[in-house]
C-alpha cells in the first residue's frame, strides 16, 4: 500500500501535464502512524481520551446548568469553554481514529474543507474566549466593587457571542482562500486532519496571498488575544502581591497558575504552528504539536479550570449524593 502510494505521488509530481488536467476530488490522510502494532495501541489510547474528554465536559456543563450557585460569569465562560472543547475533539478526533483503524483515511474534498472550516472556527473562538475569561478574572480581583456592573449578564453574553462570531468570521476568510486554491496532485496529507499548512503544501498554484491572509489573521487573533490575556494576568499578579492576607495571595496565585499553564500550552503551540509567515515543512513535528492542543488540552481543561474548584466540587458531591 505504502509503495503504491509513493509511486503514485512521484508519478503525479513528474507529470505536470497530467496534474493540470485533473483536480483532486479527495485527500488521503496518513494519520499518526502507519505501523500496525502502533496503530492498535494508539487507537485504544485516543479513543479512551476522546470518551474521557466528552464525559468531563458534559459533566461540567450539566453541573453549571443545574446548580444555581454556579450561575456566575466565571462559570458561564467555563460552560462555553467546555462546549467548545467537546466540539474541538469531535472535529479532529474521528479522522484521527479512522486513520488509526484503517491505516489511511480517505476524505472527500468538501469534507476536508468542512473540517478545516470548523477547526479554524474553534481555534479562533478559543483564543477570544480565553481572553474574555482572563478579563473576567481581572475585574473580579482588581476591581471587585465594580464586578457586578462590569460583568453583568448582558456583558458576559456579548463577550461569548463575540468569541464565537469572531472565530466564525476568521474561518470564513481563511477557509475561502484555501478552498479556492488549485489542488491537482499529489493528494497525500501527512497529518491526521485537514489543517492549514498541509493543504498549502499541496496546492499547485501560488499561495503567497493565502499565506499572507493566514499570517495576518493569526497575528490579529492569536497574538492579539494572547497579549490581552497576558496583560490581564500581569495586572492580576500586581494586585495579588498587594494583598495583605497570605491566604488570599496563595489562593489567587494557585488559581492563576493553573489557568496560566493551560493558556501557556495552548498559545505556545498554536502560535508556533499558525503565526508564522511561511508554511511548515516538518509535518511530523506539526502532528505531534497538534495532538497537544487538539487532544491533551481539551482533556486537561475541565480538570484544571473546574474540577479543582471548590464550588464545582461541592456541586458534584451534591449531584452524586442525590443520585
CSV table of C-alpha atoms in Angstrom, one decimal, residues 1-2 28-36 39 97-106:
chain,number,residue,atom,x,y,z
A,1,UNK,CA,0.0,0.0,0.0
A,2,UNK,CA,2.7,2.5,1.0
A,28,UNK,CA,-5.5,10.8,1.8
A,29,UNK,CA,-4.7,11.4,5.5
A,30,UNK,CA,-1.6,9.4,6.6
A,31,UNK,CA,-2.5,9.8,10.2
A,32,UNK,CA,-0.2,9.5,13.2
A,33,UNK,CA,1.4,6.2,12.4
A,34,UNK,CA,1.5,3.6,9.6
A,35,UNK,CA,2.8,0.7,11.8
A,36,UNK,CA,0.1,-1.8,12.6
A,39,UNK,CA,-1.9,1.9,15.4
A,97,UNK,CA,-9.3,7.4,15.0
A,98,UNK,CA,-10.4,6.3,11.5
A,99,UNK,CA,-6.8,6.7,10.3
A,100,UNK,CA,-5.5,4.5,13.2
A,101,UNK,CA,-8.2,1.9,12.5
A,102,UNK,CA,-7.7,1.7,8.7
A,103,UNK,CA,-4.1,2.9,8.3
A,104,UNK,CA,-5.2,5.5,5.8
A,105,UNK,CA,-8.2,7.8,5.8
A,106,UNK,CA,-9.7,8.9,2.5
